[in-house]
Each structure stands twice: as C-alpha cells, then as structure tokens.
Coordinates of C-alpha atoms in Angstrom, one line a residue:
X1 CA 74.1 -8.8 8.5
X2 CA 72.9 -5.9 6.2
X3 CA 69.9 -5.9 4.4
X4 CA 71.6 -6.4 1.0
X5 CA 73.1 -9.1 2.6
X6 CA 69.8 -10.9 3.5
X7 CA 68.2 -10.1 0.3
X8 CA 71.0 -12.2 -1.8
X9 CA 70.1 -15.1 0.6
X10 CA 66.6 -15.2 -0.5
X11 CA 65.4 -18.7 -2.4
X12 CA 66.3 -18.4 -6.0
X13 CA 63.0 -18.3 -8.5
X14 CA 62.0 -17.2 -12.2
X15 CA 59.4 -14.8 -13.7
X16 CA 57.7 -17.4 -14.6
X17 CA 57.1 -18.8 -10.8
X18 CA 56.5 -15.7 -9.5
X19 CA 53.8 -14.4 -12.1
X20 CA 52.3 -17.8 -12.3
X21 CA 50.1 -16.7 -15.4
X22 CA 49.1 -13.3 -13.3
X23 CA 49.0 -9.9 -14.6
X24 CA 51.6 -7.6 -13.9
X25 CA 51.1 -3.8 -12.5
X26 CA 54.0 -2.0 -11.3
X27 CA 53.7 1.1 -9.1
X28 CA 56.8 3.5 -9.4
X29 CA 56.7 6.6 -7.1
X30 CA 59.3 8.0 -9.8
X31 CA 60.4 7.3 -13.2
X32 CA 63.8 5.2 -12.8
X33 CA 62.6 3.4 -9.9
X34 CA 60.1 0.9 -12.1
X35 CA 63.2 0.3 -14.1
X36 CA 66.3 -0.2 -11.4
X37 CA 64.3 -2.3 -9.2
X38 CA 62.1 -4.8 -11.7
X39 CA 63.1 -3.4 -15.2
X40 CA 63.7 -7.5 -15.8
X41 CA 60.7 -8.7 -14.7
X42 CA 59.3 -5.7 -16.9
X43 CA 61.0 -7.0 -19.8
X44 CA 59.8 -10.7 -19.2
X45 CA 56.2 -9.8 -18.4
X46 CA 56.1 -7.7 -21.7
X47 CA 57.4 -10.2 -23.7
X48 CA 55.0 -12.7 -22.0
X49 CA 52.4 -11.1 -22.8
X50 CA 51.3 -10.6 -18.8
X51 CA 52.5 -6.9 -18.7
X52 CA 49.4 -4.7 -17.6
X53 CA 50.5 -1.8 -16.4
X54 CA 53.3 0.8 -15.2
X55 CA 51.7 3.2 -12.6
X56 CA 54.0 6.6 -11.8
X57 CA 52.9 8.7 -9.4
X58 CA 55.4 11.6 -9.4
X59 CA 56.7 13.2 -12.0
X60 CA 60.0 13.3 -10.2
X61 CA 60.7 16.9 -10.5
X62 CA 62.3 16.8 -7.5
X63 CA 65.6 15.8 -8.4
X64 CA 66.8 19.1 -9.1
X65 CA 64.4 21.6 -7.8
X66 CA 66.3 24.6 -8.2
X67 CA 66.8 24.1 -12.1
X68 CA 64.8 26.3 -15.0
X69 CA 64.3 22.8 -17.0
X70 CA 61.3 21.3 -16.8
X71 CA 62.5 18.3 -15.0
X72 CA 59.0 16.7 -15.0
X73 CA 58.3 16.3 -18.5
X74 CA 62.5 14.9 -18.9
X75 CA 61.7 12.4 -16.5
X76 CA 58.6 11.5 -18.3
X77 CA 60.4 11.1 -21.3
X78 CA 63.1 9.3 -19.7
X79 CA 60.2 7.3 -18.2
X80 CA 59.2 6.4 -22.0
X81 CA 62.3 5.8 -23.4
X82 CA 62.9 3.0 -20.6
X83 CA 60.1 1.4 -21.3
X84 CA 60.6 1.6 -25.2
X85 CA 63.9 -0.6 -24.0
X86 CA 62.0 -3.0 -22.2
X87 CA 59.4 -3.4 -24.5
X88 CA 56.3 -1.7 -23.1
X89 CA 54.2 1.0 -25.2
X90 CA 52.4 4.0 -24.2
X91 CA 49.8 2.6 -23.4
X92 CA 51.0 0.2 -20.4
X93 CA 52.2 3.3 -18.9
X94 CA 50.1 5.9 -16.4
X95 CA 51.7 9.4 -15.0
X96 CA 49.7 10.8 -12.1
X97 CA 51.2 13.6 -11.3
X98 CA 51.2 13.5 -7.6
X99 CA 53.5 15.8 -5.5
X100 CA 57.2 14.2 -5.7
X101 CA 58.3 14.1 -1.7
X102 CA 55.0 14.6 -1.1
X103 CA 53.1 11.2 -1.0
X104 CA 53.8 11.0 2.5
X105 CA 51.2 13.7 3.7
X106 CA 49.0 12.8 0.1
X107 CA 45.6 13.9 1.6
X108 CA 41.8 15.2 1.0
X109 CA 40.3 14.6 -2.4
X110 CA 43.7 14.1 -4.0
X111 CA 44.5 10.8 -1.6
X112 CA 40.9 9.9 -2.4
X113 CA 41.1 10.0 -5.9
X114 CA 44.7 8.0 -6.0
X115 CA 43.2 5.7 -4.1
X116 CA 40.1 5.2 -6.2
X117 CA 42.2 5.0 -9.6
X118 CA 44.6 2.2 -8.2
X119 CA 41.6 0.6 -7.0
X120 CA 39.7 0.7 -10.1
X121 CA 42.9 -0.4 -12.4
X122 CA 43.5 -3.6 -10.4
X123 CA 40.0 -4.7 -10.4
X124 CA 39.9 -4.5 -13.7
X125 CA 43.2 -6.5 -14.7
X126 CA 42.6 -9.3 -11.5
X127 CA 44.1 -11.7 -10.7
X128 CA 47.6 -9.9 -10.6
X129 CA 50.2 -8.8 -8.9
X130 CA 50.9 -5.7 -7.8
X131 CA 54.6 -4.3 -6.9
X132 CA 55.5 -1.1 -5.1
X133 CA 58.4 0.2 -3.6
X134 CA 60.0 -1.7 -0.1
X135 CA 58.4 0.1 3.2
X136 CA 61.9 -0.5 4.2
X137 CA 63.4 1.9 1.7
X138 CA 64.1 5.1 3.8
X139 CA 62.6 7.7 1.0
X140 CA 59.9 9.1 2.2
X141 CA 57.7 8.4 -1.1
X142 CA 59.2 4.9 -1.3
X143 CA 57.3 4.1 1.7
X144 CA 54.2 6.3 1.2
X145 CA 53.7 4.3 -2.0
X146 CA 53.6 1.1 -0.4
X147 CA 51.4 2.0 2.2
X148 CA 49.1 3.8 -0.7
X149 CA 49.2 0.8 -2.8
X150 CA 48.1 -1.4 0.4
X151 CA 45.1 1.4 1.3
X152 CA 44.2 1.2 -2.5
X153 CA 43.7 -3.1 -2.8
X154 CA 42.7 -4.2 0.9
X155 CA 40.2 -6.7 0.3
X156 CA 39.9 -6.8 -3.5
X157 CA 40.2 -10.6 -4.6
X158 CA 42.8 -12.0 -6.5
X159 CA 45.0 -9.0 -6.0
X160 CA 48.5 -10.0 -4.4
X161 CA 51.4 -7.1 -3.1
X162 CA 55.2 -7.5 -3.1
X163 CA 57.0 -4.7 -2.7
X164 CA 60.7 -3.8 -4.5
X165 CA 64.2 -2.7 -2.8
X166 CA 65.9 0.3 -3.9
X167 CA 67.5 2.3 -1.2
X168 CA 66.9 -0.8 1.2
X169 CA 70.1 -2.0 -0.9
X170 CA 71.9 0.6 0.9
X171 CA 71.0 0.3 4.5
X172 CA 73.8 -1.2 7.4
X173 CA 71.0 -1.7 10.1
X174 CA 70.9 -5.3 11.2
X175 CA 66.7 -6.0 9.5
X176 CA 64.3 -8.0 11.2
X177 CA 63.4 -11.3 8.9
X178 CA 63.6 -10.8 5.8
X179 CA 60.5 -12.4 3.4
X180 CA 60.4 -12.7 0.0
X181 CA 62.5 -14.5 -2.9
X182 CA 65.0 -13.7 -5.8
X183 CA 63.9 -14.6 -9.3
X184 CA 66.6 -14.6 -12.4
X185 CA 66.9 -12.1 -14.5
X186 CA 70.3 -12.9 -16.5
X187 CA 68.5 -13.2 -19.7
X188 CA 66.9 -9.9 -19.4
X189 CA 70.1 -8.1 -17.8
X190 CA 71.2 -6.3 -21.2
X191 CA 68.0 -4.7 -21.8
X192 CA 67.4 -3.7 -18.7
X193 CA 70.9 -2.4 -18.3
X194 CA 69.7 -0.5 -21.8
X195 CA 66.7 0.6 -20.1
X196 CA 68.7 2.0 -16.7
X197 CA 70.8 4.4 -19.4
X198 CA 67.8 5.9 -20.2
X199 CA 67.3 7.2 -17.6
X200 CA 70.3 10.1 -18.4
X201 CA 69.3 13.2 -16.1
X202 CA 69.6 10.8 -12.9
X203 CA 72.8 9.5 -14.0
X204 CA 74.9 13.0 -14.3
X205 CA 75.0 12.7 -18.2
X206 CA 72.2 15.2 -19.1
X207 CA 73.5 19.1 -19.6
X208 CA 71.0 20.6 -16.6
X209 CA 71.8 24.2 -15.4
X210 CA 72.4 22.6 -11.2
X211 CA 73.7 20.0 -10.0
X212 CA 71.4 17.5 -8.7
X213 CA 70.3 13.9 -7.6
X214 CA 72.8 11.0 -8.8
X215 CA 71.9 7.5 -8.6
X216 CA 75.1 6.2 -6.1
X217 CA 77.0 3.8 -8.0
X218 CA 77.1 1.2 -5.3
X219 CA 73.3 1.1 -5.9
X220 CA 74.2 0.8 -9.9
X221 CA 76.1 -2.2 -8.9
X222 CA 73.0 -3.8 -6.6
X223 CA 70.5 -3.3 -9.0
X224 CA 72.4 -4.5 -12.5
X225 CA 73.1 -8.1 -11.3
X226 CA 71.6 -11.3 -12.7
X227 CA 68.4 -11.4 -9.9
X228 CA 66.1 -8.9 -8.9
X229 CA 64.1 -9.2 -5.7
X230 CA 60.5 -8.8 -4.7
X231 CA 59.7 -8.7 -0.4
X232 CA 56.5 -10.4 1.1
X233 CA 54.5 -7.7 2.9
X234 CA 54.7 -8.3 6.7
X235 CA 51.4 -9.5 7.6

C-alpha cells in the first residue's frame, strides 16, 4: 500500500468538524503549497469567517534559480492572486522571507526570531488550528516547517497541529500507520481549482528565461479531487 493509498482510506469529515468553531492559521513553506494542499479548507474558513491567517515562509525563489526574473516577488504575487480566488485579503496573508531550501539548517537569531513570530501569532488568535506541511513529504523545507511550526507552539494552550500532504502524494514506500482524516471539499473544488491556476510560473505557463520546477501532473490529479487531507502528528 502507498501512502496515497492510505490517505484515501482515511474517515471521511467536513470543515466544519474539523475546525469545530477554531481559528484557522496555515503555514506554507512556499506560495502554491497553502493552495494545492488545503486551498478548500482555505476557501471554507474564509467564507466562515474562522480564516486567521496564511503564514509563507519562503519566497520560493528557488524554483528557477538560474533565471534574471525576480522569481520571489512572481511567487508573491501568485501567492496573492490565489488567495484573492479563495477569498482571503492582504491582510490574512504574512511573507517571511526565510531562505527557500533553507529551512532545514534555519539557525541563530533568524530561527529565533521565526520561532518567536509563530509563537506570538497563535497566541494571539487561540484556540486554533495550526497546519503545516506532512513531515512525511520528502522536501527538505516541507519537513523543516513542520518541525519549526511544532518548536514554535509546544505548550501553548489551545493551540492544535495537523500537518498537509503534498509530495507524500507521490511516495511508493509501504508508511507506517497512517493518522488523520479526509474532510469534503466538493463544494469548494472550482475555486480552489481557480486558485491552483494562479499559481502560473509553477505550472509551465509563465514566459521565464529557464526552464524550471513544474508541479507533476499526477500531483495535479491528487490534489484537485473532492477531499483534502490533514495527518495527526505522531505523538
């Protein structure tokens, strides 16, 4: 059994369940990933009014690091226009600016100072729930982010973390047990499919001067279905 496999056995839920009158705070280590993996749930919070916050850490400039654009401030707009889709302002949205591929080794005052801001912004929208990027995914900042998010909450009250499969989708190793639930998007599917084309420079449809990264289609396919899921944290 592959992950995606065990994923699509998960319990079936809603947004509503899942939130259960919580705010919502999603951490992206890129712009896209906030969209392919819970763009849905995005669109349901806002419209729910429980939406509290979209947290990117990179600017994602490493998708095409030998290009002469500046692929950082694309991907932020990209970032924006998603949102716009989904229904979420400026002002639910939060670019750090952290190293992209570098989260892993995030260190000194900078790791502090991540650390302190996460902290502070879910204090100050508790009780919620937070949701990073799978510590399964095999991207390096997938799984930095998850681990940063974790060092950022431990012990604040009323503060719960799921985590979100992207390249997880992809992996053929056999996974341990698998925690977590599926909740139904199929309402919010055409704006978050909306929301996906945004996202133009990581689709191949964007005139840059290199080739770069392109979101796999079979990862298209897992991703714009009627559920999205969110993993229990291995305790």
């Amino acid at each position: 059994m592959t992950y995606a496999q065990a994923m699509q056995q998960l319990p079936l839920s809603t947004p509503e369940s899942l939130l259960a009158q919580r705010s919502l705070i999603v951490i992206a280590p890129h712009p896209d990933d906030e969209t392919l993996g819970c763009g849905g749930l995005l669109a349901w919070a806002a419209r729910s009014d429980l939406l509290r916050h979209v947290v990117f850490l990179t600017n994602g400039e490493g998708s095409h690091p030998d290009s002469t654009h500046d692929i950082a401030t694309i991907r932020r707009g990209e970032a924006m226009l998603a949102a716009a889709h989904l229904g979420l302002g400026p002002a639910h949205l939060s670019f750090m600016g952290l190293p992209d591929t570098g989260l892993l080794t995030l260190g000194g005052e900078q790791r502090l100072w991540a650390t302190h801001w996460l902290r502070c912004l879910a204090a100050e929208r508790s009780p919620c729930l937070i949701v990073v990027t799978a510590d399964t995914d095999p991207h390096c900042d997938h799984r930095a982010a998850c681990a940063l998010v974790q060092e950022s909450v431990r012990g604040l009250p009323g503060v719960e973390v799921m985590t979100y499969p992207i390249w997880s989708w992809l992996l053929l190793d056999e996974p341990g047990a698998v925690h977590g639930l599926r909740i139904d998007i199929t309402a919010q599917r055409s704006i978050k499919a909306s929301a996906i084309e945004a996202y133009a420079s990581q689709q191949g449809r964007r005139s840059l001067d290199v080739d770069g990264f392109k979101i796999p289609e079979e990862l298209l396919r897992h991703v714009q279905s009627d559920t999205e899921v969110f993993l229990r944290l291995a305790v």
